[in-house]
mmCIF file of C-alpha atoms in Angstrom:
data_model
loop_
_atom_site.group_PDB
_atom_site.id
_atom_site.type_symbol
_atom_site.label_atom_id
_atom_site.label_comp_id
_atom_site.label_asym_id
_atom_site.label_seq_id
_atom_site.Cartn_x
_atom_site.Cartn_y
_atom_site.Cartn_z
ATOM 1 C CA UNK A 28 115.483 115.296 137.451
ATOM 2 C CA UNK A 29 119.355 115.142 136.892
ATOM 3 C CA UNK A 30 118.932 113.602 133.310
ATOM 4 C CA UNK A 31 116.552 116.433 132.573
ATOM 5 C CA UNK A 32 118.653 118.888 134.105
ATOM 6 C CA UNK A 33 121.265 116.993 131.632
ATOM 7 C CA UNK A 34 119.213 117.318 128.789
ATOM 8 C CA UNK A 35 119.221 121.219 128.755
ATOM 9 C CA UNK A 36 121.531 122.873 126.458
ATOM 10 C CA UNK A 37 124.953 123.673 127.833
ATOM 11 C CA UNK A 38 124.383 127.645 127.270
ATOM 12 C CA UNK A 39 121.123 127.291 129.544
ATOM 13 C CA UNK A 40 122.617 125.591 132.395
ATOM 14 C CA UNK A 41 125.182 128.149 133.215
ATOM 15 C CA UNK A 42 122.692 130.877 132.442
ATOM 16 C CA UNK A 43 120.963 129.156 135.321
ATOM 17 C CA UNK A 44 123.668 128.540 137.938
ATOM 18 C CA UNK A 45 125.038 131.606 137.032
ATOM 19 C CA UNK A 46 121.946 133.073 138.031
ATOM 20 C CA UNK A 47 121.084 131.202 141.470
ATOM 21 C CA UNK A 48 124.642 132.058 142.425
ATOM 22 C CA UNK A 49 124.033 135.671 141.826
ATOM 23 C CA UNK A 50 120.991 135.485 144.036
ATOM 24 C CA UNK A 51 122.362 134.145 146.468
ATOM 25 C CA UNK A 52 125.217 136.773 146.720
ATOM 26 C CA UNK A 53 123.330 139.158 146.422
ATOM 27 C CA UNK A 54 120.988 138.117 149.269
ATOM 28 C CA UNK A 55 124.219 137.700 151.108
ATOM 29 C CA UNK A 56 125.713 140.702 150.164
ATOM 30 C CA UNK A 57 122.784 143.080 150.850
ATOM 31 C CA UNK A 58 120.801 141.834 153.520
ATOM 32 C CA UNK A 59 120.601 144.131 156.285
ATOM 33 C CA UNK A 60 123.168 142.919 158.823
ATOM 34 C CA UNK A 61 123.700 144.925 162.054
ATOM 35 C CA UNK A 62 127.177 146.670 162.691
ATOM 36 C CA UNK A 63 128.151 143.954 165.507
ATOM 37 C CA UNK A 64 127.244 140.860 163.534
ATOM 38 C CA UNK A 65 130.057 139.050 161.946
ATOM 39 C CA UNK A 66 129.300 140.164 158.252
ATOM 40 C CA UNK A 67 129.048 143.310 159.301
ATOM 41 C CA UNK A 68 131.896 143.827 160.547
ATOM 42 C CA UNK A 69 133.284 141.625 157.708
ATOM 43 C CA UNK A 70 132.310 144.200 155.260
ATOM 44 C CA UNK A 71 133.744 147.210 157.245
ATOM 45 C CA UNK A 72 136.914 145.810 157.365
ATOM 46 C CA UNK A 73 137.018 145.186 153.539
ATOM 47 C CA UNK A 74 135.711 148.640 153.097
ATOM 48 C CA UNK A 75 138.727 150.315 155.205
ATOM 49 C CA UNK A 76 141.147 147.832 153.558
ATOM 50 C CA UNK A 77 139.554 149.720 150.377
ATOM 51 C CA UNK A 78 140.226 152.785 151.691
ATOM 52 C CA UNK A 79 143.398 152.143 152.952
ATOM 53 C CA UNK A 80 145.090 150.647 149.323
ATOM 54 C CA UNK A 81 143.477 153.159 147.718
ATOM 55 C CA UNK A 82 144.567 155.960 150.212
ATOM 56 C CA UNK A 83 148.066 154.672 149.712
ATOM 57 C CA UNK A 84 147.735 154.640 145.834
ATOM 58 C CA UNK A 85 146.622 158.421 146.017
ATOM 59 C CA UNK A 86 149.541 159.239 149.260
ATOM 60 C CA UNK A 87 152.244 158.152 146.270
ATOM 61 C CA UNK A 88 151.007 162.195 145.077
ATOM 62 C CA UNK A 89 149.115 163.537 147.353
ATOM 63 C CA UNK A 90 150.996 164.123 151.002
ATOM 64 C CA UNK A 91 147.536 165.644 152.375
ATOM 65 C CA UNK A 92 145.503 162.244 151.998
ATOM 66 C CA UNK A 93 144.507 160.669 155.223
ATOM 67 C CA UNK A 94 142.604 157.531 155.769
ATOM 68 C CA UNK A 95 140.557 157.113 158.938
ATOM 69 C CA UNK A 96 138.180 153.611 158.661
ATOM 70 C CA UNK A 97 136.107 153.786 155.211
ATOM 71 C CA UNK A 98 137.103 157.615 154.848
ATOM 72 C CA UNK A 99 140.011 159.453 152.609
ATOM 73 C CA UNK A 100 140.474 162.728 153.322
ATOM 74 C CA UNK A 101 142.864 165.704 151.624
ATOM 75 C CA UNK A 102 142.065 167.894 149.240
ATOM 76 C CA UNK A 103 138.921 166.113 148.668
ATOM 77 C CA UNK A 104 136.902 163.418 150.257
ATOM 78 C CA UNK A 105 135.527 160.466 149.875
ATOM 79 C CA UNK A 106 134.150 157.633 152.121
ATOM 80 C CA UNK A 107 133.819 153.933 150.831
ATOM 81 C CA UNK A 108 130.407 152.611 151.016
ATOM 82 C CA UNK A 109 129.533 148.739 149.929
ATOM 83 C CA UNK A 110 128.544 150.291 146.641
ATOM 84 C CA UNK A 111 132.110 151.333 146.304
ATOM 85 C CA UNK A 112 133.931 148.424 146.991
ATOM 86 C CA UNK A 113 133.234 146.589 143.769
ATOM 87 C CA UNK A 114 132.247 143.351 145.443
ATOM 88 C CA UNK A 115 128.876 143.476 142.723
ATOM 89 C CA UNK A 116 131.362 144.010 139.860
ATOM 90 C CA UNK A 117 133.654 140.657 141.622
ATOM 91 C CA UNK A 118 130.622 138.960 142.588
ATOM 92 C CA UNK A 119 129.549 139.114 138.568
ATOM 93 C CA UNK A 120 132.479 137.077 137.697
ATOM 94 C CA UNK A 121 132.922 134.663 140.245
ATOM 95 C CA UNK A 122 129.813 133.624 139.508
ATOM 96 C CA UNK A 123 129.752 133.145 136.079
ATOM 97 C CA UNK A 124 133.052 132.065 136.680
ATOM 98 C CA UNK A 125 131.895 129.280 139.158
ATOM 99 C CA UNK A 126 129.071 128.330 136.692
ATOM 100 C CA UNK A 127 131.456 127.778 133.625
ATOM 101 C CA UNK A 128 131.635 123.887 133.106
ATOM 102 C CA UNK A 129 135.542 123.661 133.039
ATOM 103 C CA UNK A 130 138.164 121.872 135.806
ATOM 104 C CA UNK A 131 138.067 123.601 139.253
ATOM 105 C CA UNK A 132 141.789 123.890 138.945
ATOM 106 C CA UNK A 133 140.785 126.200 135.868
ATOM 107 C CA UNK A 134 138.264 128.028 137.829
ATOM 108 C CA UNK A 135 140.525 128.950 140.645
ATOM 109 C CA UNK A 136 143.027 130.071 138.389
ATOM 110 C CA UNK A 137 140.447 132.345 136.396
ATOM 111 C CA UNK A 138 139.393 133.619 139.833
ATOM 112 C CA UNK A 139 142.737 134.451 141.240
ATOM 113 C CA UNK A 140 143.663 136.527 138.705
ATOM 114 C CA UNK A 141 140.276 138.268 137.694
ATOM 115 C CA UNK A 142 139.558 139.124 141.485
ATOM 116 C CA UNK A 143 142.946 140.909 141.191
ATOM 117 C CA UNK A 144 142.662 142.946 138.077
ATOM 118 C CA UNK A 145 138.880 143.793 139.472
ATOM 119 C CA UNK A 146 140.128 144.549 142.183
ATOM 120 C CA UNK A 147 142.915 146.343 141.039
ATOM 121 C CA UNK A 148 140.790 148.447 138.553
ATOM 122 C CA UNK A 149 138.224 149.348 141.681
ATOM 123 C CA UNK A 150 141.206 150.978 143.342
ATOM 124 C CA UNK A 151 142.455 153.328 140.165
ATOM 125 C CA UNK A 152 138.939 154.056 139.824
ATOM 126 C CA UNK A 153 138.924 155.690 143.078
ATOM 127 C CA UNK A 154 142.161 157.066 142.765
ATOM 128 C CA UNK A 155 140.716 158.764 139.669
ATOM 129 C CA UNK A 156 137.250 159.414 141.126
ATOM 130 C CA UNK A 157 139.366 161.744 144.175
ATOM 131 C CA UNK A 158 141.588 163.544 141.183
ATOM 132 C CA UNK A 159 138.944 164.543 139.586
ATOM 133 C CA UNK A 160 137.047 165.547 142.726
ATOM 134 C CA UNK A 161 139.807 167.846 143.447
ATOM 135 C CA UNK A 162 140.647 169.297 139.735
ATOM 136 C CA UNK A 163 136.602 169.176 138.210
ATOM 137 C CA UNK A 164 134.537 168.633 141.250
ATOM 138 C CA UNK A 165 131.667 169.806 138.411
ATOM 139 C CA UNK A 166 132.018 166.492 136.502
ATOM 140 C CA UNK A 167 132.637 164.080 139.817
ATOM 141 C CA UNK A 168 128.951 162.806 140.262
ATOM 142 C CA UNK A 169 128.177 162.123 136.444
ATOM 143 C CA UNK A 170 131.871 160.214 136.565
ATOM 144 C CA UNK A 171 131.372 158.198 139.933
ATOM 145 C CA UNK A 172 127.840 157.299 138.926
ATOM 146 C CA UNK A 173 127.768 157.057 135.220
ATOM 147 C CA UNK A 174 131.050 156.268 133.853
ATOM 148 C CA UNK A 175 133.396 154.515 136.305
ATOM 149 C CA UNK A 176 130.003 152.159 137.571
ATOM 150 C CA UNK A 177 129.526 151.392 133.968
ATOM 151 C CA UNK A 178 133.110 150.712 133.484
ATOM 152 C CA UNK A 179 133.549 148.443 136.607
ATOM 153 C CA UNK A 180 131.187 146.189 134.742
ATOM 154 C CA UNK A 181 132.891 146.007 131.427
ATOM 155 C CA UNK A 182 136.126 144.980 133.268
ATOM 156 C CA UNK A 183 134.291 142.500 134.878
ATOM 157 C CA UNK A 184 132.445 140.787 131.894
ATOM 158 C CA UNK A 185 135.619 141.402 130.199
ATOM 159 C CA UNK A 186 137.903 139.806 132.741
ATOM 160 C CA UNK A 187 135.254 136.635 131.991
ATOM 161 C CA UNK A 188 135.041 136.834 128.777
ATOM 162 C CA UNK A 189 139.182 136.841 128.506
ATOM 163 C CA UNK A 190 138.931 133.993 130.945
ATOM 164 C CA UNK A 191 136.216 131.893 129.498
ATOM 165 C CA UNK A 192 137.796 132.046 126.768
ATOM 166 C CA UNK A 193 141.611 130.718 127.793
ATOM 167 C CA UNK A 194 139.310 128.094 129.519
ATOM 168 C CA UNK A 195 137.888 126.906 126.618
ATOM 169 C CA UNK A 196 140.568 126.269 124.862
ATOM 170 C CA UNK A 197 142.433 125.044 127.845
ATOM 171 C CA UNK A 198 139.914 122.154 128.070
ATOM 172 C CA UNK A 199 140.402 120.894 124.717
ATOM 173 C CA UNK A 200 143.438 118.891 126.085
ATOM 174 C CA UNK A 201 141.612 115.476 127.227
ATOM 175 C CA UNK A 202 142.534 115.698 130.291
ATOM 176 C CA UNK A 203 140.893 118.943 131.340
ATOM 177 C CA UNK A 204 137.983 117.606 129.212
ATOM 178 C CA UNK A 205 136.865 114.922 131.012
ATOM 179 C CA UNK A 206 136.136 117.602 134.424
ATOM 180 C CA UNK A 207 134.634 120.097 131.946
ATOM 181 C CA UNK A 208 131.954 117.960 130.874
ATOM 182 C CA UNK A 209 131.004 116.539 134.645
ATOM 183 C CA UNK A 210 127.868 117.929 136.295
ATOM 184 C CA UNK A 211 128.865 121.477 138.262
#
């Protein structure tokens, strides 16, 4: 089994951890966990630490903004739900991350600092998503659900793409070469 799993072309394999990891994320990620279990309360507390670095970002102009658990309130209001919180758009490049055949010290690099501009980028999408809520409330839905979800994503695959490539070329020293080419 390993020598045909060998055998596959390179492009194929992390196609296909890429997508098992996904799966499993996502199963982990959206399986219906009660509000007392551990991930559940795991995810609220991400959610109001979302809330809470975001409602800071938007305090910095807005003295009315509030947060209280997953909700901002001021001059408009919004409440972070799991589809909010980005952890789709970071779960899209860890994984593909995590499947890339390059040096784990690479990986954790490439994770570290795409997790952050992600996660960064979530948070000035909301900060926008609230401005515009309060000056063209008209626009808000089309924006939240259209644009900025569309937008999460291309930081994402472009946070990999940046990164896969860096680690590419990275592992062209023979050092690094020798992990990038052992089984993942």
């Amino acid at each position: 089994m390993a020598r045909w799993w060998r055998g596959l072309p390179a492009t194929i394999r992390f196609v296909v951890r890429a997508a098992l990891l996904m799966a499993a994320f996502c199963s982990v990620l959206y399986y219906p966990y009660g509000d007392d279990s551990l991930a559940g309360r795991m995810f609220s507390r991400y959610l109001a630490l979302v809330a809470r670095i975001s409602g800071g970002c938007l305090s910095l102009f807005d003295p009315h903004v509030q947060v209280a658990g997953t909700f901002i309130t001021g001059r408009h209001a919004l409440q972070i739900v799991l589809d909010c919180a980005a952890l789709d758009a970071l779960a899209l490049f860890a994984v593909t991350v995590l499947a890339f055949p390059v040096a784990v010290r690479v990986k954790l690099i490439g994770l570290g600092a795409g997790i952050l501009i992600i996660s960064g980028f979530n948070v000035l999408r909301i900060v926008i998503l609230y401005v515009v809520g309060t000056k063209s409330p008209e626009i808000f839905d089309f924006l939240h659900e259209d644009v900025m979800a569309l937008l999460i994503v291309l930081v994402s695959v472009g946070c990999f793409a940046a990164w896969a490539s860096r680690a590419r070329n990275s592992s062209s020293s023979p050092r690094l070469a020798a992990h990038a080419t052992s089984p993942v």
